[in-house]
PDB file of C-alpha atoms in Angstrom:
ATOM      1  CA  MET A   1      34.185  79.640  40.457  1.00  0.00           C
ATOM      2  CA  ALA A   2      34.872  76.134  40.563  1.00  0.00           C
ATOM      3  CA  SER A   3      32.455  73.495  42.200  1.00  0.00           C
ATOM      4  CA  PRO A   4      32.796  71.889  45.376  1.00  0.00           C
ATOM      5  CA  PRO A   5      33.782  68.065  45.495  1.00  0.00           C
ATOM      6  CA  PRO A   6      32.253  65.925  45.854  1.00  0.00           C
ATOM      7  CA  PRO A   7      31.873  64.435  49.166  1.00  0.00           C
ATOM      8  CA  THR A   8      33.543  61.234  50.444  1.00  0.00           C
ATOM      9  CA  ILE A   9      31.077  58.836  50.091  1.00  0.00           C
ATOM     10  CA  PHE A  10      32.758  55.895  49.757  1.00  0.00           C
ATOM     11  CA  ALA A  11      36.613  54.699  51.180  1.00  0.00           C
ATOM     12  CA  PRO A  12      38.473  54.450  47.811  1.00  0.00           C
ATOM     13  CA  ALA A  13      41.151  52.033  49.776  1.00  0.00           C
ATOM     14  CA  ARG A  14      38.128  50.014  51.066  1.00  0.00           C
ATOM     15  CA  ARG A  15      36.383  50.097  47.323  1.00  0.00           C
ATOM     16  CA  ARG A  16      39.749  48.836  46.427  1.00  0.00           C
ATOM     17  CA  ALA A  17      40.306  45.758  49.023  1.00  0.00           C
ATOM     18  CA  MET A  18      36.676  45.069  48.378  1.00  0.00           C
ATOM     19  CA  ARG A  19      36.874  44.759  44.674  1.00  0.00           C
ATOM     20  CA  GLY A  20      40.619  43.063  44.279  1.00  0.00           C
ATOM     21  CA  ARG A  21      38.794  39.544  47.125  1.00  0.00           C
ATOM     22  CA  MET A  22      36.083  39.943  45.136  1.00  0.00           C
ATOM     23  CA  ARG A  23      38.752  38.969  41.271  1.00  0.00           C
ATOM     24  CA  VAL A  24      39.994  36.180  44.066  1.00  0.00           C
ATOM     25  CA  LEU A  25      36.808  34.907  44.947  1.00  0.00           C
ATOM     26  CA  GLU A  26      35.188  34.834  41.600  1.00  0.00           C
ATOM     27  CA  ARG A  27      38.260  31.925  40.344  1.00  0.00           C
ATOM     28  CA  ARG A  28      36.246  29.199  42.051  1.00  0.00           C
ATOM     29  CA  PRO A  29      34.421  26.848  40.331  1.00  0.00           C
ATOM     30  CA  ASP A  30      31.013  27.662  42.632  1.00  0.00           C
ATOM     31  CA  ALA A  31      31.351  31.289  42.816  1.00  0.00           C
ATOM     32  CA  PRO A  32      28.101  33.492  42.270  1.00  0.00           C
ATOM     33  CA  ARG A  33      28.157  35.481  39.087  1.00  0.00           C
ATOM     34  CA  PHE A  34      25.283  35.676  37.784  1.00  0.00           C
ATOM     35  CA  LEU A  35      25.514  39.695  37.915  1.00  0.00           C
ATOM     36  CA  ALA A  36      27.964  39.962  35.690  1.00  0.00           C
ATOM     37  CA  GLU A  37      26.894  37.616  33.656  1.00  0.00           C
ATOM     38  CA  ASP A  38      23.378  39.446  33.430  1.00  0.00           C
ATOM     39  CA  MET A  39      25.349  42.745  32.988  1.00  0.00           C
ATOM     40  CA  ALA A  40      26.948  41.189  29.794  1.00  0.00           C
ATOM     41  CA  GLU A  41      24.726  39.019  27.988  1.00  0.00           C
ATOM     42  CA  ASP A  42      22.430  42.578  28.819  1.00  0.00           C
ATOM     43  CA  VAL A  43      24.757  44.725  26.652  1.00  0.00           C
ATOM     44  CA  LEU A  44      25.240  42.259  24.256  1.00  0.00           C
ATOM     45  CA  ASP A  45      21.449  42.292  23.229  1.00  0.00           C
ATOM     46  CA  ARG A  46      21.379  45.883  23.203  1.00  0.00           C
ATOM     47  CA  LEU A  47      24.383  46.411  20.586  1.00  0.00           C
ATOM     48  CA  ALA A  48      23.005  43.741  18.371  1.00  0.00           C
ATOM     49  CA  PHE A  49      19.541  45.542  18.357  1.00  0.00           C
ATOM     50  CA  LEU A  50      21.234  49.009  17.755  1.00  0.00           C
ATOM     51  CA  ARG A  51      22.905  47.726  14.897  1.00  0.00           C
ATOM     52  CA  HIS A  52      25.999  48.993  16.826  1.00  0.00           C
ATOM     53  CA  HIS A  53      29.196  46.989  16.022  1.00  0.00           C
ATOM     54  CA  PRO A  54      32.198  48.525  17.542  1.00  0.00           C
ATOM     55  CA  GLN A  55      36.353  48.144  16.223  1.00  0.00           C
ATOM     56  CA  ARG A  56      37.912  49.729  19.680  1.00  0.00           C
ATOM     57  CA  ALA A  57      36.102  48.201  23.264  1.00  0.00           C
ATOM     58  CA  LEU A  58      36.993  49.757  26.257  1.00  0.00           C
ATOM     59  CA  VAL A  59      35.317  46.717  28.359  1.00  0.00           C
ATOM     60  CA  VAL A  60      35.079  47.620  32.562  1.00  0.00           C
ATOM     61  CA  GLY A  61      34.836  45.517  35.272  1.00  0.00           C
ATOM     62  CA  ASP A  62      34.082  42.349  33.178  1.00  0.00           C
ATOM     63  CA  ALA A  63      34.813  39.607  35.863  1.00  0.00           C
ATOM     64  CA  THR A  64      32.903  36.943  33.793  1.00  0.00           C
ATOM     65  CA  GLY A  65      35.054  37.678  30.348  1.00  0.00           C
ATOM     66  CA  LEU A  66      32.463  36.815  28.784  1.00  0.00           C
ATOM     67  CA  LEU A  67      31.726  40.030  27.176  1.00  0.00           C
ATOM     68  CA  ALA A  68      34.912  40.906  25.936  1.00  0.00           C
ATOM     69  CA  GLU A  69      35.445  38.003  24.609  1.00  0.00           C
ATOM     70  CA  ALA A  70      32.334  38.227  22.631  1.00  0.00           C
ATOM     71  CA  LEU A  71      33.454  41.474  21.434  1.00  0.00           C
ATOM     72  CA  THR A  72      36.722  40.112  20.021  1.00  0.00           C
ATOM     73  CA  ALA A  73      34.839  36.791  18.041  1.00  0.00           C
ATOM     74  CA  GLN A  74      33.098  40.108  16.197  1.00  0.00           C
ATOM     75  CA  GLY A  75      36.665  41.305  15.287  1.00  0.00           C
ATOM     76  CA  CYS A  76      36.028  43.850  17.867  1.00  0.00           C
ATOM     77  CA  LYS A  77      39.466  44.713  19.491  1.00  0.00           C
ATOM     78  CA  VAL A  78      38.908  45.238  23.151  1.00  0.00           C
ATOM     79  CA  VAL A  79      41.013  46.761  26.090  1.00  0.00           C
ATOM     80  CA  ARG A  80      40.106  45.538  29.490  1.00  0.00           C
ATOM     81  CA  ALA A  81      40.325  47.437  32.802  1.00  0.00           C
ATOM     82  CA  ASP A  82      39.650  47.507  36.602  1.00  0.00           C
ATOM     83  CA  PRO A  83      40.064  48.931  39.473  1.00  0.00           C
ATOM     84  CA  ALA A  84      41.461  45.561  41.238  1.00  0.00           C
ATOM     85  CA  PRO A  85      43.198  44.484  37.724  1.00  0.00           C
ATOM     86  CA  VAL A  86      44.093  40.497  36.955  1.00  0.00           C
ATOM     87  CA  ALA A  87      46.820  39.482  34.294  1.00  0.00           C
ATOM     88  CA  GLY A  88      45.578  41.288  30.672  1.00  0.00           C
ATOM     89  CA  GLU A  89      43.687  44.112  32.589  1.00  0.00           C
ATOM     90  CA  LEU A  90      44.745  47.738  32.990  1.00  0.00           C
ATOM     91  CA  ALA A  91      43.939  49.293  36.319  1.00  0.00           C
ATOM     92  CA  ILE A  92      41.652  52.298  35.947  1.00  0.00           C
ATOM     93  CA  ASP A  93      39.972  54.564  38.260  1.00  0.00           C
ATOM     94  CA  GLU A  94      36.622  56.003  37.005  1.00  0.00           C
ATOM     95  CA  GLU A  95      37.608  59.242  38.796  1.00  0.00           C
ATOM     96  CA  GLN A  96      40.116  60.558  36.841  1.00  0.00           C
ATOM     97  CA  PRO A  97      40.716  60.614  32.688  1.00  0.00           C
ATOM     98  CA  LEU A  98      40.840  57.350  31.240  1.00  0.00           C
ATOM     99  CA  PRO A  99      43.646  55.951  29.808  1.00  0.00           C
ATOM    100  CA  ASP A 100      42.719  56.422  26.084  1.00  0.00           C
ATOM    101  CA  GLN A 101      40.214  57.776  23.500  1.00  0.00           C
ATOM    102  CA  GLY A 102      39.440  57.025  20.515  1.00  0.00           C
ATOM    103  CA  PHE A 103      36.755  53.908  21.704  1.00  0.00           C
ATOM    104  CA  GLU A 104      34.067  53.168  20.250  1.00  0.00           C
ATOM    105  CA  LEU A 105      31.756  51.310  22.512  1.00  0.00           C
ATOM    106  CA  ILE A 106      33.345  51.943  26.343  1.00  0.00           C
ATOM    107  CA  VAL A 107      30.798  49.015  29.221  1.00  0.00           C
ATOM    108  CA  GLN A 108      30.884  50.090  32.388  1.00  0.00           C
ATOM    109  CA  LEU A 109      29.791  46.893  34.075  1.00  0.00           C
ATOM    110  CA  GLY A 110      28.983  47.585  37.912  1.00  0.00           C
ATOM    111  CA  THR A 111      31.708  49.917  38.884  1.00  0.00           C
ATOM    112  CA  LEU A 112      30.190  53.103  39.652  1.00  0.00           C
ATOM    113  CA  ALA A 113      28.397  52.009  41.586  1.00  0.00           C
ATOM    114  CA  THR A 114      30.505  53.243  44.134  1.00  0.00           C
ATOM    115  CA  VAL A 115      32.346  56.359  43.083  1.00  0.00           C
ATOM    116  CA  ASN A 116      32.750  59.331  44.484  1.00  0.00           C
ATOM    117  CA  ASP A 117      31.906  61.339  41.745  1.00  0.00           C
ATOM    118  CA  LEU A 118      29.489  59.716  39.981  1.00  0.00           C
ATOM    119  CA  PRO A 119      29.115  62.555  36.896  1.00  0.00           C
ATOM    120  CA  GLY A 120      32.832  63.554  36.922  1.00  0.00           C
ATOM    121  CA  ALA A 121      33.302  59.801  35.513  1.00  0.00           C
ATOM    122  CA  MET A 122      30.582  59.649  33.373  1.00  0.00           C
ATOM    123  CA  LEU A 123      31.456  62.248  31.917  1.00  0.00           C
ATOM    124  CA  HIS A 124      35.452  61.122  31.704  1.00  0.00           C
ATOM    125  CA  ILE A 125      33.815  57.772  29.661  1.00  0.00           C
ATOM    126  CA  ARG A 126      31.813  60.470  27.337  1.00  0.00           C
ATOM    127  CA  ARG A 127      35.130  62.282  26.411  1.00  0.00           C
ATOM    128  CA  ALA A 128      37.014  59.318  25.920  1.00  0.00           C
ATOM    129  CA  LEU A 129      34.219  58.448  23.363  1.00  0.00           C
ATOM    130  CA  ALA A 130      35.006  58.538  19.720  1.00  0.00           C
ATOM    131  CA  PRO A 131      31.823  60.116  17.320  1.00  0.00           C
ATOM    132  CA  ASP A 132      29.396  58.368  17.303  1.00  0.00           C
ATOM    133  CA  GLY A 133      30.279  55.812  20.071  1.00  0.00           C
ATOM    134  CA  LEU A 134      28.419  54.026  22.439  1.00  0.00           C
ATOM    135  CA  ALA A 135      28.703  53.984  26.121  1.00  0.00           C
ATOM    136  CA  VAL A 136      26.717  51.421  27.871  1.00  0.00           C
ATOM    137  CA  MET A 137      26.718  51.378  32.409  1.00  0.00           C
ATOM    138  CA  SER A 138      25.649  48.685  34.782  1.00  0.00           C
ATOM    139  CA  LEU A 139      24.985  48.892  38.107  1.00  0.00           C
ATOM    140  CA  CYS A 140      23.000  47.511  41.087  1.00  0.00           C
ATOM    141  CA  GLY A 141      20.660  50.690  41.183  1.00  0.00           C
ATOM    142  CA  ALA A 142      17.440  51.981  43.386  1.00  0.00           C
ATOM    143  CA  GLY A 143      15.604  48.752  44.778  1.00  0.00           C
ATOM    144  CA  SER A 144      18.424  46.552  45.277  1.00  0.00           C
ATOM    145  CA  VAL A 145      18.272  43.888  48.325  1.00  0.00           C
ATOM    146  CA  PRO A 146      15.501  45.112  49.644  1.00  0.00           C
ATOM    147  CA  SER A 147      15.386  41.488  52.176  1.00  0.00           C
ATOM    148  CA  LEU A 148      18.657  42.733  53.662  1.00  0.00           C
ATOM    149  CA  ARG A 149      17.743  46.559  54.391  1.00  0.00           C
ATOM    150  CA  GLN A 150      14.852  45.166  56.165  1.00  0.00           C
ATOM    151  CA  ILE A 151      16.677  42.920  58.270  1.00  0.00           C
ATOM    152  CA  MET A 152      19.242  44.819  58.549  1.00  0.00           C
ATOM    153  CA  ALA A 153      16.846  47.563  60.254  1.00  0.00           C
ATOM    154  CA  GLU A 154      14.880  45.237  62.277  1.00  0.00           C
ATOM    155  CA  THR A 155      18.543  44.040  63.972  1.00  0.00           C
ATOM    156  CA  ASP A 156      19.629  47.557  64.423  1.00  0.00           C
ATOM    157  CA  GLY A 157      15.965  48.792  66.121  1.00  0.00           C
ATOM    158  CA  ASP A 158      16.773  52.512  67.373  1.00  0.00           C
ATOM    159  CA  ARG A 159      19.869  52.710  66.744  1.00  0.00           C
ATOM    160  CA  PRO A 160      20.497  52.212  62.915  1.00  0.00           C
ATOM    161  CA  ALA A 161      23.778  52.346  61.154  1.00  0.00           C
ATOM    162  CA  ALA A 162      24.762  52.663  57.436  1.00  0.00           C
ATOM    163  CA  ARG A 163      25.293  49.543  56.044  1.00  0.00           C
ATOM    164  CA  ILE A 164      24.306  49.625  52.716  1.00  0.00           C
ATOM    165  CA  HIS A 165      25.254  51.523  50.339  1.00  0.00           C
ATOM    166  CA  PRO A 166      22.900  54.637  48.607  1.00  0.00           C
ATOM    167  CA  GLN A 167      21.748  53.948  44.903  1.00  0.00           C
ATOM    168  CA  VAL A 168      21.188  56.022  42.552  1.00  0.00           C
ATOM    169  CA  ASP A 169      17.138  54.547  40.733  1.00  0.00           C
ATOM    170  CA  VAL A 170      15.696  55.628  36.671  1.00  0.00           C
ATOM    171  CA  ARG A 171      15.046  59.295  37.322  1.00  0.00           C
ATOM    172  CA  ALA A 172      18.512  60.001  38.670  1.00  0.00           C
ATOM    173  CA  GLY A 173      20.083  57.977  35.762  1.00  0.00           C
ATOM    174  CA  GLY A 174      18.330  59.664  33.078  1.00  0.00           C
ATOM    175  CA  ASP A 175      19.578  63.079  34.589  1.00  0.00           C
ATOM    176  CA  LEU A 176      23.039  62.135  34.708  1.00  0.00           C
ATOM    177  CA  LEU A 177      23.068  61.327  31.246  1.00  0.00           C
ATOM    178  CA  GLN A 178      22.045  64.580  30.111  1.00  0.00           C
ATOM    179  CA  ARG A 179      24.037  66.538  32.367  1.00  0.00           C
ATOM    180  CA  CYS A 180      27.223  65.023  31.229  1.00  0.00           C
ATOM    181  CA  GLY A 181      25.782  65.561  27.602  1.00  0.00           C
ATOM    182  CA  PHE A 182      25.468  61.946  25.750  1.00  0.00           C
ATOM    183  CA  ALA A 183      23.335  62.079  22.819  1.00  0.00           C
ATOM    184  CA  GLU A 184      19.818  59.772  22.964  1.00  0.00           C
ATOM    185  CA  PRO A 185      20.033  58.769  26.636  1.00  0.00           C
ATOM    186  CA  MET A 186      18.501  56.026  27.503  1.00  0.00           C
ATOM    187  CA  SER A 187      18.146  54.539  31.972  1.00  0.00           C
ATOM    188  CA  ASP A 188      16.156  51.841  32.470  1.00  0.00           C
ATOM    189  CA  SER A 189      16.536  48.642  35.218  1.00  0.00           C
ATOM    190  CA  ARG A 190      14.468  45.571  35.583  1.00  0.00           C
ATOM    191  CA  MET A 191      14.604  43.107  38.272  1.00  0.00           C
ATOM    192  CA  LEU A 192      16.763  39.537  39.391  1.00  0.00           C
ATOM    193  CA  GLU A 193      15.069  37.242  42.039  1.00  0.00           C
ATOM    194  CA  VAL A 194      17.394  35.111  44.123  1.00  0.00           C
ATOM    195  CA  ARG A 195      15.726  33.114  46.616  1.00  0.00           C
ATOM    196  CA  TYR A 196      18.386  32.173  49.632  1.00  0.00           C
ATOM    197  CA  SER A 197      18.402  29.033  52.441  1.00  0.00           C
ATOM    198  CA  SER A 198      20.648  31.084  54.904  1.00  0.00           C
ATOM    199  CA  LEU A 199      22.040  35.136  55.724  1.00  0.00           C
ATOM    200  CA  ARG A 200      25.023  33.710  55.266  1.00  0.00           C
ATOM    201  CA  ARG A 201      24.967  32.847  51.937  1.00  0.00           C
ATOM    202  CA  LEU A 202      23.358  36.150  50.843  1.00  0.00           C
ATOM    203  CA  VAL A 203      25.917  38.027  52.156  1.00  0.00           C
ATOM    204  CA  ALA A 204      28.365  35.357  51.268  1.00  0.00           C
ATOM    205  CA  ASP A 205      26.901  35.882  47.099  1.00  0.00           C
ATOM    206  CA  LEU A 206      27.791  39.716  47.623  1.00  0.00           C
ATOM    207  CA  ARG A 207      30.454  40.055  48.482  1.00  0.00           C
ATOM    208  CA  ALA A 208      31.750  37.452  46.585  1.00  0.00           C
ATOM    209  CA  GLN A 209      30.184  39.759  43.519  1.00  0.00           C
ATOM    210  CA  GLY A 210      31.985  43.323  44.689  1.00  0.00           C
ATOM    211  CA  LEU A 211      28.839  44.220  46.316  1.00  0.00           C
ATOM    212  CA  GLY A 212      30.263  44.188  50.462  1.00  0.00           C
ATOM    213  CA  ASN A 213      30.191  47.515  51.900  1.00  0.00           C
ATOM    214  CA  CYS A 214      32.950  49.950  51.678  1.00  0.00           C
ATOM    215  CA  LEU A 215      31.238  53.050  53.078  1.00  0.00           C
ATOM    216  CA  ALA A 216      33.323  55.970  54.666  1.00  0.00           C
ATOM    217  CA  ARG A 217      31.456  55.843  57.493  1.00  0.00           C
ATOM    218  CA  SER A 218      30.037  52.140  58.053  1.00  0.00           C
ATOM    219  CA  GLY A 219      28.279  50.973  61.013  1.00  0.00           C
ATOM    220  CA  PRO A 220      29.754  48.976  64.246  1.00  0.00           C
ATOM    221  CA  LEU A 221      30.592  45.410  63.846  1.00  0.00           C
ATOM    222  CA  LEU A 222      27.075  43.185  64.341  1.00  0.00           C
ATOM    223  CA  GLY A 223      28.378  40.727  66.818  1.00  0.00           C
ATOM    224  CA  LYS A 224      27.456  37.986  68.032  1.00  0.00           C
ATOM    225  CA  ALA A 225      24.316  38.982  69.541  1.00  0.00           C
ATOM    226  CA  GLY A 226      23.845  41.573  66.668  1.00  0.00           C
ATOM    227  CA  LEU A 227      24.526  38.944  64.056  1.00  0.00           C
ATOM    228  CA  ALA A 228      21.398  36.500  65.842  1.00  0.00           C
ATOM    229  CA  ARG A 229      19.885  39.206  65.322  1.00  0.00           C
ATOM    230  CA  ALA A 230      19.752  38.893  61.722  1.00  0.00           C
ATOM    231  CA  GLU A 231      19.018  35.504  61.344  1.00  0.00           C
ATOM    232  CA  ALA A 232      15.754  35.774  63.574  1.00  0.00           C
ATOM    233  CA  ALA A 233      14.827  38.174  61.519  1.00  0.00           C
ATOM    234  CA  PHE A 234      16.095  36.102  58.313  1.00  0.00           C
ATOM    235  CA  ALA A 235      14.419  32.773  59.081  1.00  0.00           C
ATOM    236  CA  ALA A 236      11.159  35.414  60.303  1.00  0.00           C
ATOM    237  CA  MET A 237      11.102  36.601  56.215  1.00  0.00           C
ATOM    238  CA  ALA A 238      11.643  33.078  55.416  1.00  0.00           C
ATOM    239  CA  ASP A 239       8.831  31.395  53.506  1.00  0.00           C
ATOM    240  CA  SER A 240       7.551  27.655  53.862  1.00  0.00           C
ATOM    241  CA  ASP A 241      10.488  26.696  52.423  1.00  0.00           C
ATOM    242  CA  GLY A 242      12.910  28.021  54.679  1.00  0.00           C
ATOM    243  CA  ARG A 243      13.915  30.839  51.676  1.00  0.00           C
ATOM    244  CA  VAL A 244      13.716  34.668  51.235  1.00  0.00           C
ATOM    245  CA  THR A 245      14.230  35.630  48.228  1.00  0.00           C
ATOM    246  CA  GLU A 246      16.124  38.590  47.127  1.00  0.00           C
ATOM    247  CA  ARG A 247      16.072  40.869  44.703  1.00  0.00           C
ATOM    248  CA  PHE A 248      18.650  42.713  42.331  1.00  0.00           C
ATOM    249  CA  ALA A 249      17.647  46.093  40.045  1.00  0.00           C
ATOM    250  CA  ILE A 250      19.927  46.510  37.060  1.00  0.00           C
ATOM    251  CA  LEU A 251      20.317  49.539  36.573  1.00  0.00           C
ATOM    252  CA  THR A 252      21.928  50.460  32.899  1.00  0.00           C
ATOM    253  CA  MET A 253      21.801  53.830  31.782  1.00  0.00           C
ATOM    254  CA  SER A 254      23.642  54.451  27.977  1.00  0.00           C
ATOM    255  CA  GLY A 255      24.113  57.720  25.715  1.00  0.00           C
ATOM    256  CA  TRP A 256      25.933  58.338  22.345  1.00  0.00           C
ATOM    257  CA  SER A 257      28.662  60.638  21.633  1.00  0.00           C
ATOM    258  CA  LYS A 258      26.592  61.993  18.923  1.00  0.00           C
ATOM    259  CA  ALA A 259      25.924  65.657  20.456  1.00  0.00           C
ATOM    260  CA  LEU A 260      28.827  67.434  21.791  1.00  0.00           C
ATOM    261  CA  ARG A 261      27.309  69.247  23.958  1.00  0.00           C
ATOM    262  CA  PRO A 262      28.895  70.917  27.223  1.00  0.00           C
ATOM    263  CA  PRO A 263      27.720  69.171  30.978  1.00  0.00           C
ATOM    264  CA  LYS A 264      25.561  71.174  32.456  1.00  0.00           C
ATOM    265  CA  PHE A 265      26.755  71.386  36.467  1.00  0.00           C
TER     266      PHE A 265
END
């Protein structure tokens, strides 16, 4: 019996528009890039620790280009891809088979957080790996933006609305790796903290890094009154310097194609 289709949590059209807006905003000299930079640097650290030196890699979502440039400098042939590609990148739909196979390294930076069929996307990644190939998948996971969650809860009051995406935790990430047949699965999380002087700056940073709302059934617009309540909630949370600390939990899942086990669905 065929498995039922995954639930539609995210709207594909809104997701593409969100990613496309991010690709435009990232061109600004002062664009926030701390999430993409942290993910790229972490992948390079992991590769150095594992002494994995791929000759051919697929890199998805490398908004800054840091990872692709570093791999290329090491002699790796890099194929860059993105759901909203710019010049030099392939267009990719993570819920469909990848455009090629036989990659010794596949890296996904940030984009898997908003796919409707995450197990399916991870299975496509595993199938596109060469024998002994490595996949590294990073995204904002459970525990991210707790301050904004609290602000929105206080803003909506007795009528809570869907405004922030559901998030994958470390345990679920490990389970997914095993289900999809990855060998030596590893799932871990680290926290980044950023201090903000205004709610508007916090929201602007999220949008500029592709973390806006692309839910299929999102809540109603706040309006002026709602925005005023949200800004008041932000001010109430601020420290003596007038700033609120926001946290971003970077979930990283990795696994090898050494054991080509069938997925457990």
